[in-house]
PDB file of C-alpha atoms in Angstrom:
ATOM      1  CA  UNK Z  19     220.681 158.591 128.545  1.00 45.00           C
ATOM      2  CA  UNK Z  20     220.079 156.577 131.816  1.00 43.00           C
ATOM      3  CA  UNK Z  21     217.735 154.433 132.768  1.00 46.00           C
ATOM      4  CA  UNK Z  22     218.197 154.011 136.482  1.00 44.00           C
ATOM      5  CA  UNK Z  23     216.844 152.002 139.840  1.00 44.00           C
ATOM      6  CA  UNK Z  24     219.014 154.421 141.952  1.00 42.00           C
ATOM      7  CA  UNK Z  25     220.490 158.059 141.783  1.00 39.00           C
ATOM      8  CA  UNK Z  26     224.247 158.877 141.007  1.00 40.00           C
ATOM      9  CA  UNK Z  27     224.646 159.323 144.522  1.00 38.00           C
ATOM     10  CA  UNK Z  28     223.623 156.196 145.695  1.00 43.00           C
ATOM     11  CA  UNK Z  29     226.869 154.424 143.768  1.00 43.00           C
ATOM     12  CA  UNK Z  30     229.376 155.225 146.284  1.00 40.00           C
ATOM     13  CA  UNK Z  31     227.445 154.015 149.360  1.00 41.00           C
ATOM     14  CA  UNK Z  32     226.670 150.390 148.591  1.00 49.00           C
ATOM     15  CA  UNK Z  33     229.120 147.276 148.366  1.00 53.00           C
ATOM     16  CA  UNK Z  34     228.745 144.177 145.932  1.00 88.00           C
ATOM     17  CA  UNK Z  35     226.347 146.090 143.375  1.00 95.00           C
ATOM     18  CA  UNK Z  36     224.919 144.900 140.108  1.00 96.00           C
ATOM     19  CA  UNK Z  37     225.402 146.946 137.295  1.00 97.00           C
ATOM     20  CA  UNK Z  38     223.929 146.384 133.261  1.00 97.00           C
ATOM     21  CA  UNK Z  39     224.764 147.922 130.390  1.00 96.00           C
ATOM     22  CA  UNK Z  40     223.045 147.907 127.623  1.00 94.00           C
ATOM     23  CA  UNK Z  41     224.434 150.064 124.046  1.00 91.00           C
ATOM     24  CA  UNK Z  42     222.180 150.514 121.133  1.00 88.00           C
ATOM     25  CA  UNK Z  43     223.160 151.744 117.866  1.00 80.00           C
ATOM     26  CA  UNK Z  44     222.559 155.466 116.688  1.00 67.00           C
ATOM     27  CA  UNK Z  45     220.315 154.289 114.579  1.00 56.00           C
ATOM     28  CA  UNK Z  46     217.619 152.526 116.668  1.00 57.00           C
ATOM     29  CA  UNK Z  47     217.732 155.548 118.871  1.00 56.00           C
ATOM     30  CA  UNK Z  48     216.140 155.471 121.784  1.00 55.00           C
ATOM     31  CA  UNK Z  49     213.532 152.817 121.267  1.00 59.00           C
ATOM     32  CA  UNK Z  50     212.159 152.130 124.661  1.00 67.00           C
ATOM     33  CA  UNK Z  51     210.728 148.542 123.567  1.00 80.00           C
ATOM     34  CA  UNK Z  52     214.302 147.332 123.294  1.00 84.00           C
ATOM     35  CA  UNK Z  53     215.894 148.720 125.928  1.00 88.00           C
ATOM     36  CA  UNK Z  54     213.009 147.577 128.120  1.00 89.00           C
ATOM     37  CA  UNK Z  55     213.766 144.011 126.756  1.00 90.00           C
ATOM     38  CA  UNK Z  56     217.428 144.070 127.358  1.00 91.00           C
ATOM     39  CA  UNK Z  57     216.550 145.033 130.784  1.00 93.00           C
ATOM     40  CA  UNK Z  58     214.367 142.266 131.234  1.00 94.00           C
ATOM     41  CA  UNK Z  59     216.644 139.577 129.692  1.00 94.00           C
ATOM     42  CA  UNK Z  60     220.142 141.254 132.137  1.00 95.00           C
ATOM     43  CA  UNK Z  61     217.526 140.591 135.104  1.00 95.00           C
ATOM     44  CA  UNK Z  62     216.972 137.943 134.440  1.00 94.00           C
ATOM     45  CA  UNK Z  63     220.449 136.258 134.244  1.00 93.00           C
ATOM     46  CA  UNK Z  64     221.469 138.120 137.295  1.00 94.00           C
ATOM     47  CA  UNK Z  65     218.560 136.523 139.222  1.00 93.00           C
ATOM     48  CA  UNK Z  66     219.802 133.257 137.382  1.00 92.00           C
ATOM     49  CA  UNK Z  67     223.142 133.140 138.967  1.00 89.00           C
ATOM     50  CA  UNK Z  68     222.036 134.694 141.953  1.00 91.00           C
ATOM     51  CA  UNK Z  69     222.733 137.880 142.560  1.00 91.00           C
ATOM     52  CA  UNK Z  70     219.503 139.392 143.268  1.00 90.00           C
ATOM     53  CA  UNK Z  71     218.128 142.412 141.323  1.00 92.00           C
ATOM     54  CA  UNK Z  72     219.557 144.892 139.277  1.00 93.00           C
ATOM     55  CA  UNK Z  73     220.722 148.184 140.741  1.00 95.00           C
ATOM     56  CA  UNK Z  74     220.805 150.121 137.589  1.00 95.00           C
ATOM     57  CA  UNK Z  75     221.171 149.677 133.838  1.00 96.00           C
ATOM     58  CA  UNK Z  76     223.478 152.067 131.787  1.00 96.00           C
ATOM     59  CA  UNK Z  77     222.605 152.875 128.333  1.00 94.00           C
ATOM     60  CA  UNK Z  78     224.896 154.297 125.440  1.00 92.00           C
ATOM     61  CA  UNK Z  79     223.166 155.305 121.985  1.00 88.00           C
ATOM     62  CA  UNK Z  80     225.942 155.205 120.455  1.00 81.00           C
ATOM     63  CA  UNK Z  81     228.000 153.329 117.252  1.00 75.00           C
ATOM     64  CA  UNK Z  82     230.177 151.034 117.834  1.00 75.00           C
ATOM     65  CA  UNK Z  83     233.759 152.611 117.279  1.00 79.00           C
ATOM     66  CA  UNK Z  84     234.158 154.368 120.631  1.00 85.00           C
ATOM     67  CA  UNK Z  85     235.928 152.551 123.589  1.00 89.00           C
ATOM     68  CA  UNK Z  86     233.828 151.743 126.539  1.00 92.00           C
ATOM     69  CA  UNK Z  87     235.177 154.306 128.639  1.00 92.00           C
ATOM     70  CA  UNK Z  88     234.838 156.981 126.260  1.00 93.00           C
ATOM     71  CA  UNK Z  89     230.931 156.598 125.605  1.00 93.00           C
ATOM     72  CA  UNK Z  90     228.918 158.924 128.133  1.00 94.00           C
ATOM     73  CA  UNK Z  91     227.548 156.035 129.954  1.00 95.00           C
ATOM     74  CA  UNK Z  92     230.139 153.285 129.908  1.00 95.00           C
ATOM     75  CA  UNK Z  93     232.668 156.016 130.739  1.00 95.00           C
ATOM     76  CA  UNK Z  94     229.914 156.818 134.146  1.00 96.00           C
ATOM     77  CA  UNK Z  95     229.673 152.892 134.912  1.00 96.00           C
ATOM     78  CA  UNK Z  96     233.501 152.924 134.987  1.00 95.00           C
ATOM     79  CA  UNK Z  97     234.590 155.866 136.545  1.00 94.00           C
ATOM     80  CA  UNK Z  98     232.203 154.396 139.525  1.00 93.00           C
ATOM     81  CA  UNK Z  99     232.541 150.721 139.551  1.00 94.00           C
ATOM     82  CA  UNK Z 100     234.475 149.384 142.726  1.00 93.00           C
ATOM     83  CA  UNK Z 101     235.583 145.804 143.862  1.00 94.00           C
ATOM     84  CA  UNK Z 102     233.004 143.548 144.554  1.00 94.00           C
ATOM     85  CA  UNK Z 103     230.256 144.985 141.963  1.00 96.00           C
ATOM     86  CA  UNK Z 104     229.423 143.210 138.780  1.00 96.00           C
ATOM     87  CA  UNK Z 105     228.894 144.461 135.523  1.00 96.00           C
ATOM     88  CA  UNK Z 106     226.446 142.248 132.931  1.00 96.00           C
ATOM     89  CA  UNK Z 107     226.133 142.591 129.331  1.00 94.00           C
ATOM     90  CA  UNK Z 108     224.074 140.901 126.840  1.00 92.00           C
ATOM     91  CA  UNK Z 109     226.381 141.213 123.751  1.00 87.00           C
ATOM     92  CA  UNK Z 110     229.778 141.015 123.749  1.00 82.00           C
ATOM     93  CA  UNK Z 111     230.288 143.377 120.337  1.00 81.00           C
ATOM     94  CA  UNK Z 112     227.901 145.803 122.379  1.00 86.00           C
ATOM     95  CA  UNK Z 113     230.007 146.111 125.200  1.00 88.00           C
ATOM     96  CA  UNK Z 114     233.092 146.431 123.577  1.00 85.00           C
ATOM     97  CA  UNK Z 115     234.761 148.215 120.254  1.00 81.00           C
ATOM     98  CA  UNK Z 116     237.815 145.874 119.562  1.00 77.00           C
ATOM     99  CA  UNK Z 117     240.251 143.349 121.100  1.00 73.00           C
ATOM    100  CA  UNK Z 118     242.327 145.640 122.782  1.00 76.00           C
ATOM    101  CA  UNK Z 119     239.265 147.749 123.983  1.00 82.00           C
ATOM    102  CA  UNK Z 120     238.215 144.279 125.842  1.00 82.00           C
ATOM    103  CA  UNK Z 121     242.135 143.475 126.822  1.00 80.00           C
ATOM    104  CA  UNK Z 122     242.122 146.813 128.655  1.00 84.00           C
ATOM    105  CA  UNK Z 123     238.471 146.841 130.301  1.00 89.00           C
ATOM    106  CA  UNK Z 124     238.945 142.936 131.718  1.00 85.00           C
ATOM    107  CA  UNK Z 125     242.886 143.636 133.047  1.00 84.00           C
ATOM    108  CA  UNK Z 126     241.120 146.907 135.095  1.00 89.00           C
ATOM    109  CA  UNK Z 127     237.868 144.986 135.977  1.00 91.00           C
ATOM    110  CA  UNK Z 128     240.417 142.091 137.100  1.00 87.00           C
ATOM    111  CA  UNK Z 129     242.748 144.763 139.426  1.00 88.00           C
ATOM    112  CA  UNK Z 130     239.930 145.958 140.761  1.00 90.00           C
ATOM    113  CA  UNK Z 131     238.185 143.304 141.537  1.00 92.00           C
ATOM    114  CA  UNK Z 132     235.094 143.537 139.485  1.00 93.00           C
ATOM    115  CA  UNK Z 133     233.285 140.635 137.523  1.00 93.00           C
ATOM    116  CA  UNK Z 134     231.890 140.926 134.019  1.00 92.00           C
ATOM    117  CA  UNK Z 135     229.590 138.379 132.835  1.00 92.00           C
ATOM    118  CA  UNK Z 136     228.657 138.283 128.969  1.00 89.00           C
ATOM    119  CA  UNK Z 137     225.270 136.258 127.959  1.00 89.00           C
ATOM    120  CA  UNK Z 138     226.496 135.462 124.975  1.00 83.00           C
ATOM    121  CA  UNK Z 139     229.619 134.388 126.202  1.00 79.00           C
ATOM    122  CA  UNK Z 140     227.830 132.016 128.783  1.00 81.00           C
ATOM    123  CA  UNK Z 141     228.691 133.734 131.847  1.00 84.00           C
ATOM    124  CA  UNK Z 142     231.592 135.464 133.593  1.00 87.00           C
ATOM    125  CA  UNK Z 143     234.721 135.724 131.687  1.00 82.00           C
ATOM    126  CA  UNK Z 144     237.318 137.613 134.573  1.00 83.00           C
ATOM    127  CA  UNK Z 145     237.141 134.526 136.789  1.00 74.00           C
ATOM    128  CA  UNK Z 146     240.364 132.832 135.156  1.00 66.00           C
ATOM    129  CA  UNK Z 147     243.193 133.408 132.401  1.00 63.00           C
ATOM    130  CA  UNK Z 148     241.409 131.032 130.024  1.00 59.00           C
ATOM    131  CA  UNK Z 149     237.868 132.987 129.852  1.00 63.00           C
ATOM    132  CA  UNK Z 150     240.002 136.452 129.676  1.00 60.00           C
ATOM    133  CA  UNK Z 151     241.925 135.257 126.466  1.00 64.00           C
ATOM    134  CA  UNK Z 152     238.882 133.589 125.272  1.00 62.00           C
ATOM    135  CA  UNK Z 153     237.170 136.937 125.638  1.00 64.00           C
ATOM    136  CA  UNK Z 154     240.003 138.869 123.890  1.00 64.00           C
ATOM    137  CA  UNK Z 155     239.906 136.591 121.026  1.00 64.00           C
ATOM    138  CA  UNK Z 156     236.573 136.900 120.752  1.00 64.00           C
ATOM    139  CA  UNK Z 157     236.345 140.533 120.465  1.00 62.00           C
ATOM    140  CA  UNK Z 158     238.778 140.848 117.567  1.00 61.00           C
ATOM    141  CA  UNK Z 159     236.679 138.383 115.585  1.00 59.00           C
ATOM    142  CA  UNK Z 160     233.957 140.804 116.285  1.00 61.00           C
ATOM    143  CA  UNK Z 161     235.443 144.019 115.332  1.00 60.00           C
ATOM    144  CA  UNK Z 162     237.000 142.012 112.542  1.00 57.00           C
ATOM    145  CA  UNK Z 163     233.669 141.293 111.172  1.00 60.00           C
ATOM    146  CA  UNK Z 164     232.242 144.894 112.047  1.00 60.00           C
ATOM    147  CA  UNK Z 165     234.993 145.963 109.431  1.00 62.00           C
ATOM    148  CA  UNK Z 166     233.907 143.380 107.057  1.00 59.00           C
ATOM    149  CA  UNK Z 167     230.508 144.890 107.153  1.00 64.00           C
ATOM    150  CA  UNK Z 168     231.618 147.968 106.619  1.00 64.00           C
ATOM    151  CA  UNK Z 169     233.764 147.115 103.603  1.00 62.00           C
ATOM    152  CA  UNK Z 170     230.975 145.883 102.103  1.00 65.00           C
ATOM    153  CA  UNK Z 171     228.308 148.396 102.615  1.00 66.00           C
ATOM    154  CA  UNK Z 172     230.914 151.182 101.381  1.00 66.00           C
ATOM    155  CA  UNK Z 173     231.757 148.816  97.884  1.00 65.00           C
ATOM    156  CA  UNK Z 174     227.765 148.230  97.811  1.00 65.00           C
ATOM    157  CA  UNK Z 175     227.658 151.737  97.427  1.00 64.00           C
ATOM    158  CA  UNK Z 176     230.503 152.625  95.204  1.00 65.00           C
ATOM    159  CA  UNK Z 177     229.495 149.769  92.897  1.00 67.00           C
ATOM    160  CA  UNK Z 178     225.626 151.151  92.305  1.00 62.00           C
ATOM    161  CA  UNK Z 179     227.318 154.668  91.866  1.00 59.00           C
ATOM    162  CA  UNK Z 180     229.876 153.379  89.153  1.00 59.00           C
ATOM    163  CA  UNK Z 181     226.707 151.663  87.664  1.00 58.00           C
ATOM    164  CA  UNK Z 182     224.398 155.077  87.907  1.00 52.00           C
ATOM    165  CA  UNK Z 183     221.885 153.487  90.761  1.00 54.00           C
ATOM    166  CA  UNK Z 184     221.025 155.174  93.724  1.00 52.00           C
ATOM    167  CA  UNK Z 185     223.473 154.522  96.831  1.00 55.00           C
ATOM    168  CA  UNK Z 186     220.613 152.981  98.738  1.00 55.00           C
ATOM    169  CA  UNK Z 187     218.088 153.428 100.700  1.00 56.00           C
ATOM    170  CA  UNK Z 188     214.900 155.658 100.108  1.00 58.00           C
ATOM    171  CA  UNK Z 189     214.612 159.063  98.893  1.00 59.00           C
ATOM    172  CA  UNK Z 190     214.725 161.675 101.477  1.00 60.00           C
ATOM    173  CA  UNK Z 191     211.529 163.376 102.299  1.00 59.00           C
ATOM    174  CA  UNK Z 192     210.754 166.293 100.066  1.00 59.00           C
ATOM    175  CA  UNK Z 193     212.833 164.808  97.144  1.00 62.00           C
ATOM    176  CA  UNK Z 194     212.602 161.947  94.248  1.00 63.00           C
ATOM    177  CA  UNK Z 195     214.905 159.652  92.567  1.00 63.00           C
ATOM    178  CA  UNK Z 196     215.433 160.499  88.422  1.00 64.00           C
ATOM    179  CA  UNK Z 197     217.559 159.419  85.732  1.00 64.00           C
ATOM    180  CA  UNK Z 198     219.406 162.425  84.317  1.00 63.00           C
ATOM    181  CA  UNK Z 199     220.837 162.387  80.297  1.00 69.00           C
ATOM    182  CA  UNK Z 200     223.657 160.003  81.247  1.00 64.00           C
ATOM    183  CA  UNK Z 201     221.307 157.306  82.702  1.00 61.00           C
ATOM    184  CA  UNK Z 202     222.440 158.539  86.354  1.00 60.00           C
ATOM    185  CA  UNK Z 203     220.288 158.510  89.517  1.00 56.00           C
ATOM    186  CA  UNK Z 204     219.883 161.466  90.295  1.00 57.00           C
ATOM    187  CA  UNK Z 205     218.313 163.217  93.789  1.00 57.00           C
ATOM    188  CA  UNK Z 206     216.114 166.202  92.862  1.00 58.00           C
ATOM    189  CA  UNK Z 207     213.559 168.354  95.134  1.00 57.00           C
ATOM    190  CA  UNK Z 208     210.244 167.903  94.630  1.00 64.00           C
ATOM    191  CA  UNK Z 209     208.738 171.297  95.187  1.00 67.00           C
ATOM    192  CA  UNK Z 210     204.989 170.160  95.979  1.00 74.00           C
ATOM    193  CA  UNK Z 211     205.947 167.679  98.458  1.00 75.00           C
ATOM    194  CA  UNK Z 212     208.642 169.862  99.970  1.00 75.00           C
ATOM    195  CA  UNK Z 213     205.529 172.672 100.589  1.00 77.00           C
ATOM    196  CA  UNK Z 214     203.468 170.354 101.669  1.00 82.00           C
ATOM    197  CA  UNK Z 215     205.937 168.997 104.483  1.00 81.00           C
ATOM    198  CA  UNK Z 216     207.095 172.616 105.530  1.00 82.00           C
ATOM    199  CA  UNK Z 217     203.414 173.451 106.051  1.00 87.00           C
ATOM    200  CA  UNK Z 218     202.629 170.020 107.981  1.00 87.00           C
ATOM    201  CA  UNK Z 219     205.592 170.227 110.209  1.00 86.00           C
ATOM    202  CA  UNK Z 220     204.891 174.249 111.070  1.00 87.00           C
ATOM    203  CA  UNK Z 221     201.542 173.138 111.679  1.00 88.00           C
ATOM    204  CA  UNK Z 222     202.844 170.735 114.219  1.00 87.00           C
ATOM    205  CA  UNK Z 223     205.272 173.324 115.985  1.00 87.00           C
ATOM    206  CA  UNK Z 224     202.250 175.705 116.182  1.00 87.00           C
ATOM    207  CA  UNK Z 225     200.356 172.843 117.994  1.00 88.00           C
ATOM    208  CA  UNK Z 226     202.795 171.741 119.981  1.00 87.00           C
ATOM    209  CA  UNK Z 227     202.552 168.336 118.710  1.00 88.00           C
ATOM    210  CA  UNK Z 228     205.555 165.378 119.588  1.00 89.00           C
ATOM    211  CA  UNK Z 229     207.861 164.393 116.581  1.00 88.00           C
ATOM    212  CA  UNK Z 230     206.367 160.659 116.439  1.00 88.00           C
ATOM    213  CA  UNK Z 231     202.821 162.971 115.934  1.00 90.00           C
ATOM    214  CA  UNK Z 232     204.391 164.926 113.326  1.00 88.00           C
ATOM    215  CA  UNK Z 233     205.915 161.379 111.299  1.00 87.00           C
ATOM    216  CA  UNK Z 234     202.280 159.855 111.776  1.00 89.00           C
ATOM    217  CA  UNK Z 235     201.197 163.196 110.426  1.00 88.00           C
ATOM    218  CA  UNK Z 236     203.284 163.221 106.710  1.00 86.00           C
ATOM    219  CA  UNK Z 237     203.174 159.343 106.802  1.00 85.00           C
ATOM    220  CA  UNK Z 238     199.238 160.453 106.322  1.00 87.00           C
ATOM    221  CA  UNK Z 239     200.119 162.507 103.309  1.00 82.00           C
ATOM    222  CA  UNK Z 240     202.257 160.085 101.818  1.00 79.00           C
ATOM    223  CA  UNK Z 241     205.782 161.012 102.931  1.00 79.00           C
ATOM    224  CA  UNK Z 242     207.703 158.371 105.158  1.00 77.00           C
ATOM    225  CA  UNK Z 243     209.702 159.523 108.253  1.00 79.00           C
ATOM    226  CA  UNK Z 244     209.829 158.337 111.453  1.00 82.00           C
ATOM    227  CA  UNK Z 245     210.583 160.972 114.551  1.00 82.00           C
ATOM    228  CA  UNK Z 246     214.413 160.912 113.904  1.00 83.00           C
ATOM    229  CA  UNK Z 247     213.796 161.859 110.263  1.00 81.00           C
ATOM    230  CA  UNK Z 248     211.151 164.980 111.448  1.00 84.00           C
ATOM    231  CA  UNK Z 249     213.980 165.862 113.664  1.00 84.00           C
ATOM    232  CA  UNK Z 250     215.950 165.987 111.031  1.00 79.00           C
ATOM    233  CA  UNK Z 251     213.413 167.926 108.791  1.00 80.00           C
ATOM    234  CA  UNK Z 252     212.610 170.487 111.235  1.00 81.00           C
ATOM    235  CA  UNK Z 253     216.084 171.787 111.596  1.00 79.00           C
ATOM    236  CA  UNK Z 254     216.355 171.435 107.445  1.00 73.00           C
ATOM    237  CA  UNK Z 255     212.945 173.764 107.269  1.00 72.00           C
ATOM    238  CA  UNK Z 256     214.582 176.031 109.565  1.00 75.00           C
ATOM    239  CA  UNK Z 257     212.006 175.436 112.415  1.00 76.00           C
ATOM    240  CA  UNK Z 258     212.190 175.198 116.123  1.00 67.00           C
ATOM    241  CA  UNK Z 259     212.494 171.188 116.825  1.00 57.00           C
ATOM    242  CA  UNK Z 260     210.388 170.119 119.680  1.00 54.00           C
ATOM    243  CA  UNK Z 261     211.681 167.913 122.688  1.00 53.00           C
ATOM    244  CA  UNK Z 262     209.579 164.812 122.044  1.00 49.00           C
TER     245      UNK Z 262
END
């Protein structure tokens, strides 16, 4: 997904650009409200340290275990960045997956010629040795704590599975939580409510109606989904999903 202030074309005619980039995790999605907002607050250090406007933001929706270069956006930005432009990021752990990850995009950016500046770093970290260790350093601490986080969400789970609790979160849509003989949660379908939400969401193809329509729509009749979840549902149902 791009959101862009100039075509593709455009990037190989102009010297001393400024580039954002923005990545939000898979499951935000698309939310327009905070990619407008990251836009807003990358504009508005760029004016800051005066550079003028923003020629484009790049936007990955994306987790955070893929290198820069190999997400479909960060992987565009790169392949087209040249000396003289700057790249600006809010979040450091947004930018990049890992230590080495940063170690390999700053030595490139460096060669090349390009600056990087990192709000939450305070500012350009390529313009010396100090703020390009700094920045490496500073990475690994945040991938170390991404794996933290993940440690802890998987023995979160494993510990209310052990103890017969659900694994978290809600029930899907169309299904309830029970206890079974053993005192187990268990996830069963719930035949009324699944009827009901196959005939709401057909109903909704047949009109044409937009996924965030179709949420507000079972939200109505007491099932709770947002437009990723009816995406979700529609393909489960075996129905056409819509491209809203």
């Amino acid at each position: 997904m791009i959101a862009a202030c100039k075509t593709t074309a455009n990037l190989s005619n102009e010297r001393g650009r400024v580039f954002g980039y923005v990545r939000l995790p898979t499951a935000e999605q698309e939310d327009s409200g905070k990619i407008r907002t990251q836009r807003e607050q990358i504009s508005a250090h760029v004016a800051a340290i005066g550079l003028g406007t923003l020629d484009r933001l790049f936007v990955d929706i994306s987790g955070g275990h893929l290198p820069l270069a190999e997400r479909p956006e960060g992987g565009l930005m790169m392949a087209n960045l040249r000396s003289g432009d700057t790249v600006v990021a809010l979040r450091l752990g947004r930018m990049f997956c890992s230590g080495q990850d940063a170690a390999q995009v700053v030595e490139r950016f460096r060669d090349i010629g390009i600056s990087l500046h990192l709000v939450d770093l305070g500012g350009e970290v390529t313009g010396n040795d100090t703020g390009r260790i700094f920045l490496i350093m500073a990475a690994g601490f945040a991938e170390m704590e991404r794996e933290r986080l993940r440690e802890r969400v998987t023995e979160g789970k494993r510990r209310a599975l052990a103890e017969g609790r659900h694994g978290g979160g809600a029930a899907p849509a169309g299904t309830r939580l029970e206890r079974d003989p053993q005192g187990r949660i268990v996830v069963l379908l719930d035949t009324n409510v699944f009827l009901e939400t196959h005939r709401i969401l057909a109903e909704g193809i047949s009109k044409g109606r937009s996924l965030r329509t179709m949420a507000d729509d079972l939200k109505a009749h007491g099932v709770k989904a947002s437009h990723v979840t009816v995406k979700k549902l529609l393909i489960r149902h075996g129905l056409t999903p819509v491209k809203k």
